[in-house]
PDB file of C-alpha atoms in Angstrom:
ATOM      1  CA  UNK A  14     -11.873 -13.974   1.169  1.00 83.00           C
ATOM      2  CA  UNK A  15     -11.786 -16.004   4.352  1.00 90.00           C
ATOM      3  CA  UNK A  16     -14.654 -16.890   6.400  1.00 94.00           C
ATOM      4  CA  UNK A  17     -15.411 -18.221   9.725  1.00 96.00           C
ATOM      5  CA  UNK A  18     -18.351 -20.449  10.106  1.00 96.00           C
ATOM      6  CA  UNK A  19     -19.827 -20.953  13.885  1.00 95.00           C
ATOM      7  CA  UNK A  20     -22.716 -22.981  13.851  1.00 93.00           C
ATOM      8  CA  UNK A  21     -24.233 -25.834  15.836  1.00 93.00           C
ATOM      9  CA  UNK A  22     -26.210 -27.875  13.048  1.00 92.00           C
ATOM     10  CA  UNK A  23     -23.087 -29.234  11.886  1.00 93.00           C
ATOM     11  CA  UNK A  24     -24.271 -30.636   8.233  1.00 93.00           C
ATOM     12  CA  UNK A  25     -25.862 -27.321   7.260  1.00 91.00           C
ATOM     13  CA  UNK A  26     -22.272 -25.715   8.034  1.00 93.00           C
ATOM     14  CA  UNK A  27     -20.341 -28.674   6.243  1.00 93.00           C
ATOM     15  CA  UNK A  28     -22.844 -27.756   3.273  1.00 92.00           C
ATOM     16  CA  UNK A  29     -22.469 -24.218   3.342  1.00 93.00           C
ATOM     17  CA  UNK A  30     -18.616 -23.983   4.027  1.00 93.00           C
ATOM     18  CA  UNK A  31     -18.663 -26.561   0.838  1.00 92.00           C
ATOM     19  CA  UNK A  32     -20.503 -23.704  -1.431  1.00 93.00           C
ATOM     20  CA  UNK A  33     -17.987 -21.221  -0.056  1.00 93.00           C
ATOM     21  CA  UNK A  34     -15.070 -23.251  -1.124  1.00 90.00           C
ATOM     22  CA  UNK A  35     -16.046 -23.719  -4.685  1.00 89.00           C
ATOM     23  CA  UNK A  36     -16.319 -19.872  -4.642  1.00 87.00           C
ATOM     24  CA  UNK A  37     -12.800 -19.826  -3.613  1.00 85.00           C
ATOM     25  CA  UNK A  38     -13.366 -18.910  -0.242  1.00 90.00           C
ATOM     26  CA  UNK A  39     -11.007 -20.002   2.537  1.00 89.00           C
ATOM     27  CA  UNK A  40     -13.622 -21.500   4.791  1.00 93.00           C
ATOM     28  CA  UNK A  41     -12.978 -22.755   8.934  1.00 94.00           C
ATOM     29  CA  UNK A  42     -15.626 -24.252  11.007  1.00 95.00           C
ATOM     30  CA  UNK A  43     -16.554 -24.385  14.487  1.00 95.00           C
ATOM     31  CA  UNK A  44     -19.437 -25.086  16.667  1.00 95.00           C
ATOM     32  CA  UNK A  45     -19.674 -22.982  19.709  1.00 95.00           C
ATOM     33  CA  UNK A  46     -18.758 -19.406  21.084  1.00 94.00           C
ATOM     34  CA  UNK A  47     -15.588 -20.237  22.525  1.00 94.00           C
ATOM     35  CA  UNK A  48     -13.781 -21.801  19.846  1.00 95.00           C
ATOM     36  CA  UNK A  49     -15.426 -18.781  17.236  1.00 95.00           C
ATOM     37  CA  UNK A  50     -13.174 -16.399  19.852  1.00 93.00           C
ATOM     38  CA  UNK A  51     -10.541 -17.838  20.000  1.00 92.00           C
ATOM     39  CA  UNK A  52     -10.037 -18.203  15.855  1.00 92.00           C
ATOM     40  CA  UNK A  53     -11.015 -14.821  15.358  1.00 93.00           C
ATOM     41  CA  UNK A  54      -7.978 -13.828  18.001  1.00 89.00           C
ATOM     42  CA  UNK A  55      -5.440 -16.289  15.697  1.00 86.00           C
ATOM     43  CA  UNK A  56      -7.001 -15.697  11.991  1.00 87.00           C
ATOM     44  CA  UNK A  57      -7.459 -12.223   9.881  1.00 86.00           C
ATOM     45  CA  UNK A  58     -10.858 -13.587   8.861  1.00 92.00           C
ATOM     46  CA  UNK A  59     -13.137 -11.300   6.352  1.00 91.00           C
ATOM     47  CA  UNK A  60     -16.390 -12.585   7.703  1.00 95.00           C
ATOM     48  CA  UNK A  61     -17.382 -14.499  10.367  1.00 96.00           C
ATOM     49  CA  UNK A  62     -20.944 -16.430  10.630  1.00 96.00           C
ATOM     50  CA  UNK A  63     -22.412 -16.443  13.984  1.00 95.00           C
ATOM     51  CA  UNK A  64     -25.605 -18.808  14.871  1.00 94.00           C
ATOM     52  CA  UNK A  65     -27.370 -16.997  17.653  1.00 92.00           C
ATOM     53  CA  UNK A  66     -27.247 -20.531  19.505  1.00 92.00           C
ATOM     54  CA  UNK A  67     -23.877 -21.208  20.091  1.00 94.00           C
ATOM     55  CA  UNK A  68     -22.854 -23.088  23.109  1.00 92.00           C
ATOM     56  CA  UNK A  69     -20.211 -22.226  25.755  1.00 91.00           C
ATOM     57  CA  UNK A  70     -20.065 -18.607  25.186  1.00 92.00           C
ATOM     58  CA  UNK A  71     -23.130 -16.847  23.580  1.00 91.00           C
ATOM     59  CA  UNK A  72     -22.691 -15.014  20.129  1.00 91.00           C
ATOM     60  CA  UNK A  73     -24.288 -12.147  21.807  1.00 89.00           C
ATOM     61  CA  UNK A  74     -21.332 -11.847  23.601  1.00 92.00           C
ATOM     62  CA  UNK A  75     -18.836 -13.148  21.188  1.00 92.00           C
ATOM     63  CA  UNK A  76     -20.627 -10.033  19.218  1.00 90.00           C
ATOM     64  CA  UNK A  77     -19.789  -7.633  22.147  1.00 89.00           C
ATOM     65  CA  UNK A  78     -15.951  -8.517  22.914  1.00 90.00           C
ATOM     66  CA  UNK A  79     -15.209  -8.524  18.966  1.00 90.00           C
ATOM     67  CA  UNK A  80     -16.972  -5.592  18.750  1.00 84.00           C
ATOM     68  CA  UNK A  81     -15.022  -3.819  22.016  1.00 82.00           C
ATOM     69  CA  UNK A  82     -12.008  -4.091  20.198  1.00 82.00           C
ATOM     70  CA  UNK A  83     -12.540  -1.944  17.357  1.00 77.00           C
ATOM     71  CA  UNK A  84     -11.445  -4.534  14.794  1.00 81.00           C
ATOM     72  CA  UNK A  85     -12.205  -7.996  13.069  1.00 86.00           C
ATOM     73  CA  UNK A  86     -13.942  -9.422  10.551  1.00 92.00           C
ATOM     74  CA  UNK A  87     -17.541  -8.292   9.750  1.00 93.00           C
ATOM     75  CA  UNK A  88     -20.209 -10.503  11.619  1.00 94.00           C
ATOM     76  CA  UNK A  89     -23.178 -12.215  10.450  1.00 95.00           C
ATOM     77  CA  UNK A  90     -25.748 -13.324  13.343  1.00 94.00           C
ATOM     78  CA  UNK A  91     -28.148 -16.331  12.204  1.00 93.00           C
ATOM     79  CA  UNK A  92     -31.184 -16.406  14.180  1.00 90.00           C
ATOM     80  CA  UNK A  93     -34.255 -18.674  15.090  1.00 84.00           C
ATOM     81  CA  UNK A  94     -35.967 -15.197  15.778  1.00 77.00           C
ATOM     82  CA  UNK A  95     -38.404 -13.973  13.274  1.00 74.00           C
ATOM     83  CA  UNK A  96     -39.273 -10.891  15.079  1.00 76.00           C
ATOM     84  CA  UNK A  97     -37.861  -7.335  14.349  1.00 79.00           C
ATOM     85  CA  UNK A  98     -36.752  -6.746  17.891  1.00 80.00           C
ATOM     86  CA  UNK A  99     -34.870  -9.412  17.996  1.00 75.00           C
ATOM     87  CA  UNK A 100     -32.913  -8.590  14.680  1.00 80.00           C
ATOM     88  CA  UNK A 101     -32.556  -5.009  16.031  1.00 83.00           C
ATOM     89  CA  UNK A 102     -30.907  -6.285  19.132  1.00 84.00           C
ATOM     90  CA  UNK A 103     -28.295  -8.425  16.794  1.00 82.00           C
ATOM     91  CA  UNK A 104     -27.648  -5.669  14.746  1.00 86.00           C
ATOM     92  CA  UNK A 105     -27.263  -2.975  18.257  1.00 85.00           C
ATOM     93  CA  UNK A 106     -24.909  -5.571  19.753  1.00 84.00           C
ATOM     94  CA  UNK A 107     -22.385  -5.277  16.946  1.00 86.00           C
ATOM     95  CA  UNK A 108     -23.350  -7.333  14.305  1.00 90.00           C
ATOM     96  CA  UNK A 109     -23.131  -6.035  10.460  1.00 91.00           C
ATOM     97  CA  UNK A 110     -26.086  -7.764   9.367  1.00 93.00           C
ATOM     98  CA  UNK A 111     -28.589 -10.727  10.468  1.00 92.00           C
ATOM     99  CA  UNK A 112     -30.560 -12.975   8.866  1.00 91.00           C
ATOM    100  CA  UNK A 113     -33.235 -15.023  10.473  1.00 89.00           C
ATOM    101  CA  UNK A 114     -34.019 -18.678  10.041  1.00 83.00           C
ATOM    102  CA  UNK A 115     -34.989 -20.398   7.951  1.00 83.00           C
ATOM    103  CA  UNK A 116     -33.194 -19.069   4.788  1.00 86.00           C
ATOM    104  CA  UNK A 117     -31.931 -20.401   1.128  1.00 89.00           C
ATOM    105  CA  UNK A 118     -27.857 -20.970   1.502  1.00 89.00           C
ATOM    106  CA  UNK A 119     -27.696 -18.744  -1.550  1.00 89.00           C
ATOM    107  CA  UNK A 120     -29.073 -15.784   0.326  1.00 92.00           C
ATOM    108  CA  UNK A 121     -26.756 -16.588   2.698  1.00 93.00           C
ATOM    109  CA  UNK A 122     -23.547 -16.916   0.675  1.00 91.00           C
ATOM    110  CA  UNK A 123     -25.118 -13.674  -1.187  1.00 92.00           C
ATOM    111  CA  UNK A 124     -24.511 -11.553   2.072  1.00 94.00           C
ATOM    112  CA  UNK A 125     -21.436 -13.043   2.890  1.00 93.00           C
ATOM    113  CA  UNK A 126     -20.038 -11.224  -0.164  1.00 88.00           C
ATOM    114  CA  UNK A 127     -21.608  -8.447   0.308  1.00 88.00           C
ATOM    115  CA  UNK A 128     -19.603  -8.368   3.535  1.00 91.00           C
ATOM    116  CA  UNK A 129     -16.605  -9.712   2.424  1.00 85.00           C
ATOM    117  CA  UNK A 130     -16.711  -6.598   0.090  1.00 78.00           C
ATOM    118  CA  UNK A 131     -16.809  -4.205   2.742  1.00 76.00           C
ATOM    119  CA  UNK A 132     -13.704  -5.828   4.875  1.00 62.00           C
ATOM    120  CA  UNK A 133     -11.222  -4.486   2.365  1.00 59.00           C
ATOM    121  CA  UNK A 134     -10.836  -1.455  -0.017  1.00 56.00           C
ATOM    122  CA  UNK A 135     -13.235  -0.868  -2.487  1.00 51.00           C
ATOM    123  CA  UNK A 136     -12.270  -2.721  -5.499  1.00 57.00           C
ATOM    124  CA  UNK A 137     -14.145  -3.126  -8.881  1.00 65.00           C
ATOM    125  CA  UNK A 138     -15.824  -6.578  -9.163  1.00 75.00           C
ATOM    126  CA  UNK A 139     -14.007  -7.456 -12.507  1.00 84.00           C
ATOM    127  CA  UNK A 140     -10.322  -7.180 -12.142  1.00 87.00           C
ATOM    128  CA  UNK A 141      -7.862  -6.671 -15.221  1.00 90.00           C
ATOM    129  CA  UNK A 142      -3.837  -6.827 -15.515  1.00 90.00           C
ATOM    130  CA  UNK A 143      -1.925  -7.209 -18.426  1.00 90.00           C
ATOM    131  CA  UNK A 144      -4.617  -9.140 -20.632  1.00 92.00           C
ATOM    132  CA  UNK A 145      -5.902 -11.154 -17.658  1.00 94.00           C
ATOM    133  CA  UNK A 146      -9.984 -10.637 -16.041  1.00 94.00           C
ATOM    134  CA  UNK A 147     -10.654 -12.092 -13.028  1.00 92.00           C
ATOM    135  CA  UNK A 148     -14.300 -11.506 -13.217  1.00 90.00           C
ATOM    136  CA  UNK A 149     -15.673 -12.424  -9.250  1.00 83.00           C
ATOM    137  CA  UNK A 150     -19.211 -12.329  -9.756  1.00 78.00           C
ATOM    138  CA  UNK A 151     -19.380 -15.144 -12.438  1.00 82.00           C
ATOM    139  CA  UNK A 152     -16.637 -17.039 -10.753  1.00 87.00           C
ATOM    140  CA  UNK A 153     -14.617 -16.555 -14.244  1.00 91.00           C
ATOM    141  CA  UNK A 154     -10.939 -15.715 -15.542  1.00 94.00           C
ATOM    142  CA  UNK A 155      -9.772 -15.324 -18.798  1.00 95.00           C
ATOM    143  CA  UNK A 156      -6.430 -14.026 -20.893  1.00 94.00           C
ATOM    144  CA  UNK A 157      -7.077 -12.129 -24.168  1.00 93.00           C
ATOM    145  CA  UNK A 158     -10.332 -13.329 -24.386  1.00 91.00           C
ATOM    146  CA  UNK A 159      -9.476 -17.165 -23.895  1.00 94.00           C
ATOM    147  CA  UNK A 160     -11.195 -19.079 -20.825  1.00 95.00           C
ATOM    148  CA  UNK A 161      -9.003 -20.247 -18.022  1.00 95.00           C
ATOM    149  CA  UNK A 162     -10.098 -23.215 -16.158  1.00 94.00           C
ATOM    150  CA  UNK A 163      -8.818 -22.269 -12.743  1.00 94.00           C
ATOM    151  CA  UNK A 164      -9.273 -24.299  -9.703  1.00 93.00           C
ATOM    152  CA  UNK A 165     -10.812 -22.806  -6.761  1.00 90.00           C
ATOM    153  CA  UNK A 166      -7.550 -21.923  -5.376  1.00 91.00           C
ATOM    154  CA  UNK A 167      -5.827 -20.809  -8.296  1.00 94.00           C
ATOM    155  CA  UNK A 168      -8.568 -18.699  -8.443  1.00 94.00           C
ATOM    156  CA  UNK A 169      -8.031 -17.319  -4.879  1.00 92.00           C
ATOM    157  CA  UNK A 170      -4.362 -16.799  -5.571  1.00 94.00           C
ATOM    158  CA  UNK A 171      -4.641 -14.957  -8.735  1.00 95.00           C
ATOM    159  CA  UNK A 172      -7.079 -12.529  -7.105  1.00 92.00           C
ATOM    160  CA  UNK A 173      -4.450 -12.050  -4.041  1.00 92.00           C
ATOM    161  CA  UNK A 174      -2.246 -11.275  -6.697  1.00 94.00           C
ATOM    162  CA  UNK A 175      -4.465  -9.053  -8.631  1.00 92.00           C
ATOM    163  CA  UNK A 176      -5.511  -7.018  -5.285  1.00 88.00           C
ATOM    164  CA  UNK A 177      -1.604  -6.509  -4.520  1.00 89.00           C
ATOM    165  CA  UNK A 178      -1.611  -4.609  -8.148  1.00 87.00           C
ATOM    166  CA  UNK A 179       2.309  -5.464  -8.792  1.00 89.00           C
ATOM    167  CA  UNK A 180       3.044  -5.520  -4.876  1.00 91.00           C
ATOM    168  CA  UNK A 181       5.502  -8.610  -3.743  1.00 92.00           C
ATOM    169  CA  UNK A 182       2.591 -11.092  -1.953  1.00 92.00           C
ATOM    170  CA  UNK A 183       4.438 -14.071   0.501  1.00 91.00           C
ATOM    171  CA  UNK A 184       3.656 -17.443   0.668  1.00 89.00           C
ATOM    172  CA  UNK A 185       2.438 -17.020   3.878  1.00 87.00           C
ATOM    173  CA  UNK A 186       0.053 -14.345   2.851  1.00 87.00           C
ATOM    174  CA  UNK A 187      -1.416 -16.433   0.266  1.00 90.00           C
ATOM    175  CA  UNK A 188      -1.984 -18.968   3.078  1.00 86.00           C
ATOM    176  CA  UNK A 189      -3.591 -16.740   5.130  1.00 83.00           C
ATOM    177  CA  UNK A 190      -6.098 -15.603   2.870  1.00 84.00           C
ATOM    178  CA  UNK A 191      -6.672 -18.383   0.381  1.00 87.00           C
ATOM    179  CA  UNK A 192      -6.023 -21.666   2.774  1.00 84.00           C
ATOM    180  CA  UNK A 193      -7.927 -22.579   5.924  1.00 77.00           C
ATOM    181  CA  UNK A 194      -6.569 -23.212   9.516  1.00 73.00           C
ATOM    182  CA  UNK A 195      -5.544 -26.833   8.075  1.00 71.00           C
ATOM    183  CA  UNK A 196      -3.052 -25.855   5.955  1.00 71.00           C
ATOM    184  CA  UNK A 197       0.328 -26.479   6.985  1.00 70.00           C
ATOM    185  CA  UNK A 198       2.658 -23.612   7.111  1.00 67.00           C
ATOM    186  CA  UNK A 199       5.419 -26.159   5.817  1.00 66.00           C
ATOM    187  CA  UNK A 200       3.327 -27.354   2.582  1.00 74.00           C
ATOM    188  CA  UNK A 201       4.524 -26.746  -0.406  1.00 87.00           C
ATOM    189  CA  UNK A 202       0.854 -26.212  -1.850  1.00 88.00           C
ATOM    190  CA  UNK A 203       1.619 -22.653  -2.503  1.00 90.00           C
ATOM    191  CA  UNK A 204       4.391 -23.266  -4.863  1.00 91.00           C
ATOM    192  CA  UNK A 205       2.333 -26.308  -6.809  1.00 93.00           C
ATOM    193  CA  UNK A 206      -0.875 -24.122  -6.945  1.00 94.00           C
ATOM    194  CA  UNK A 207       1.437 -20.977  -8.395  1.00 94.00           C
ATOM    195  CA  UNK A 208       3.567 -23.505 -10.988  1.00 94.00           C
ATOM    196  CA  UNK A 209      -0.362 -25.230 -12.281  1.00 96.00           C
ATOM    197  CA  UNK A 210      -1.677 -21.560 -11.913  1.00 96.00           C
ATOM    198  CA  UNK A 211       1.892 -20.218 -14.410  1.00 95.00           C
ATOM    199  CA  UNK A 212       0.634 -23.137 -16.662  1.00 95.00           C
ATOM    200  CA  UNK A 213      -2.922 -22.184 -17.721  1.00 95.00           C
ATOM    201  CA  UNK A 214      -2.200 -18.536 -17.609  1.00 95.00           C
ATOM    202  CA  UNK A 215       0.395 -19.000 -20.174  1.00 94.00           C
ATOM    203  CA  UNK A 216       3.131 -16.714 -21.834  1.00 92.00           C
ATOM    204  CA  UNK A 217       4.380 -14.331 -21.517  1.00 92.00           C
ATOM    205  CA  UNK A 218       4.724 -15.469 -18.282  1.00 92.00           C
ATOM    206  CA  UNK A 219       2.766 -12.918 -15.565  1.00 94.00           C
ATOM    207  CA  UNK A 220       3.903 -13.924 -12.333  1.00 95.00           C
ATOM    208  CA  UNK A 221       7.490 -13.509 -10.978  1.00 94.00           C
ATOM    209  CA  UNK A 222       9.610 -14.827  -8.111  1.00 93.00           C
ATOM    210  CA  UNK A 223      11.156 -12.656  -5.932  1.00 92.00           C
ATOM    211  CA  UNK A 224      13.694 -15.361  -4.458  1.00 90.00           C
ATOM    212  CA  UNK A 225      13.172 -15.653  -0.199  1.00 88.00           C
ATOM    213  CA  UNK A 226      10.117 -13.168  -0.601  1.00 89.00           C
ATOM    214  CA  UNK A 227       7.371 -14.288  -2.512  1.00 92.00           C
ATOM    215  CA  UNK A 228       5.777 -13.520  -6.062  1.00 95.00           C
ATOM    216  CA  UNK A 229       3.839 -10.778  -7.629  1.00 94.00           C
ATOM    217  CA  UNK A 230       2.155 -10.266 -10.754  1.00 94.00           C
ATOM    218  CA  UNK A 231       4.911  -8.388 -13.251  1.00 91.00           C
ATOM    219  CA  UNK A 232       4.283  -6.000 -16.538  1.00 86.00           C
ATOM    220  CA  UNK A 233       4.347  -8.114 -19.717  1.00 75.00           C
ATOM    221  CA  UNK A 234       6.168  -5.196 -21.545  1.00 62.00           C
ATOM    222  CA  UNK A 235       9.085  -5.614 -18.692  1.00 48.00           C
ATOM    223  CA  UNK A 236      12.327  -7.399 -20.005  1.00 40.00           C
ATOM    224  CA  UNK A 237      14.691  -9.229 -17.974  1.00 43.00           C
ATOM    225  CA  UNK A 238      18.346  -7.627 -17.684  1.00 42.00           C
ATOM    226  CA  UNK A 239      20.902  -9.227 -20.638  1.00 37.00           C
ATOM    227  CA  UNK A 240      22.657 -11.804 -19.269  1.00 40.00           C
ATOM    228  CA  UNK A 241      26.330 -11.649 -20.206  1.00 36.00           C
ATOM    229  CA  UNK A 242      28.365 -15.314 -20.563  1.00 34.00           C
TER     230      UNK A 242
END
């Protein structure tokens, strides 16, 4: 999943884009209206977090033009309102959900995957291929029953892999939608995460190459063609 964070206390977003990250989120940060536009025009974000006090351009009206065109992540508006009105207005103006100030992070990151769930096809919570479960809701991955001590982003990866179901996934995909805006599109983190990520899953081995296009997650059963010479 990757989420936007717009917000103008800057240490309660640090904090709360940290708890998204060890959740293997892809997290970016910003602090006012202008600069949530503008990444929300570049990024294909799953969620984006709105605080209802952004400066430069409002995120009533950062609600309204993402909301005009039809598309885009699903919004979250934080407000300092406690009235009902006021969360009614949020909610009329285009956003998904609000929540009101103050509020534990955990109900927070609770509703940003509840969101995050809606942004893409209904999938089960506990994936399986081939021996492996990616179980999202405990944070947890195992083969055959043994634990796999995945980093955050080997744990992102493996579920882009696991959501493509056998479909060829590109490097730049898996940058998209388990890096931030940081990462370079020149690293070569993608190929250390997927060798580290080959390592721990173990053999057989699960994910293949396709040379100049990217990898996907192959059938154990398959066989590679006999090699003659």
């Amino acid at each position: 999943m990757r989420v936007l964070l717009a917000g103008v206390d800057r240490e309660c977003v640090a904090a709360t884009a940290r708890t998204l990250r060890r959740l293997s989120m892809a997290v970016d940060v910003c602090h006012d209206g202008a600069a949530a536009l503008e990444r929300i025009g570049v990024h294909a974000y799953d969620v984006a977090v709105l605080d209802s006090e952004l400066p430069a351009i409002p995120a009533v009206e950062v609600l309204r033009k993402v909301a005009a065109t039809g598309e885009g992540p699903c919004l979250l508006l934080l407000t300092q309102s406690p009235e009902v009105e006021d969360r009614v207005e949020g909610l009329a103006l285009g956003a998904d959900d609000v929540l009101s100030w103050p509020f534990e992070t955990m109900e927070l990151v609770a509703r940003v995957q509840a969101l995050g769930r809606r942004s893409v096809p209904a999938l089960p919570p506990v994936r399986r291929w081939q021996g492996v479960v990616l179980d999202l809701p405990r944070h947890q991955a195992s083969r055959e029953g043994r634990f796999l001590p995945l980093s955050p982003k080997e744990f992102a990866v493996l579920d882009v892999l696991m959501r493509a179901a056998g479909v060829v996934v590109s490097a730049e995909e898996l940058l998209e939608k388990a890096w931030d805006e940081h990462a370079d599109p020149f690293t070569n983190a993608v190929r250390v995460t997927m060798m580290t990520l080959r390592r721990k899953l173990g053999p057989p081995a699960l994910i293949e190459t396709v040379p100049g296009v990217g990898y996907r997650l192959r059938r154990v059963a398959e066989t590679a063609p006999a090699r003659c010479g």
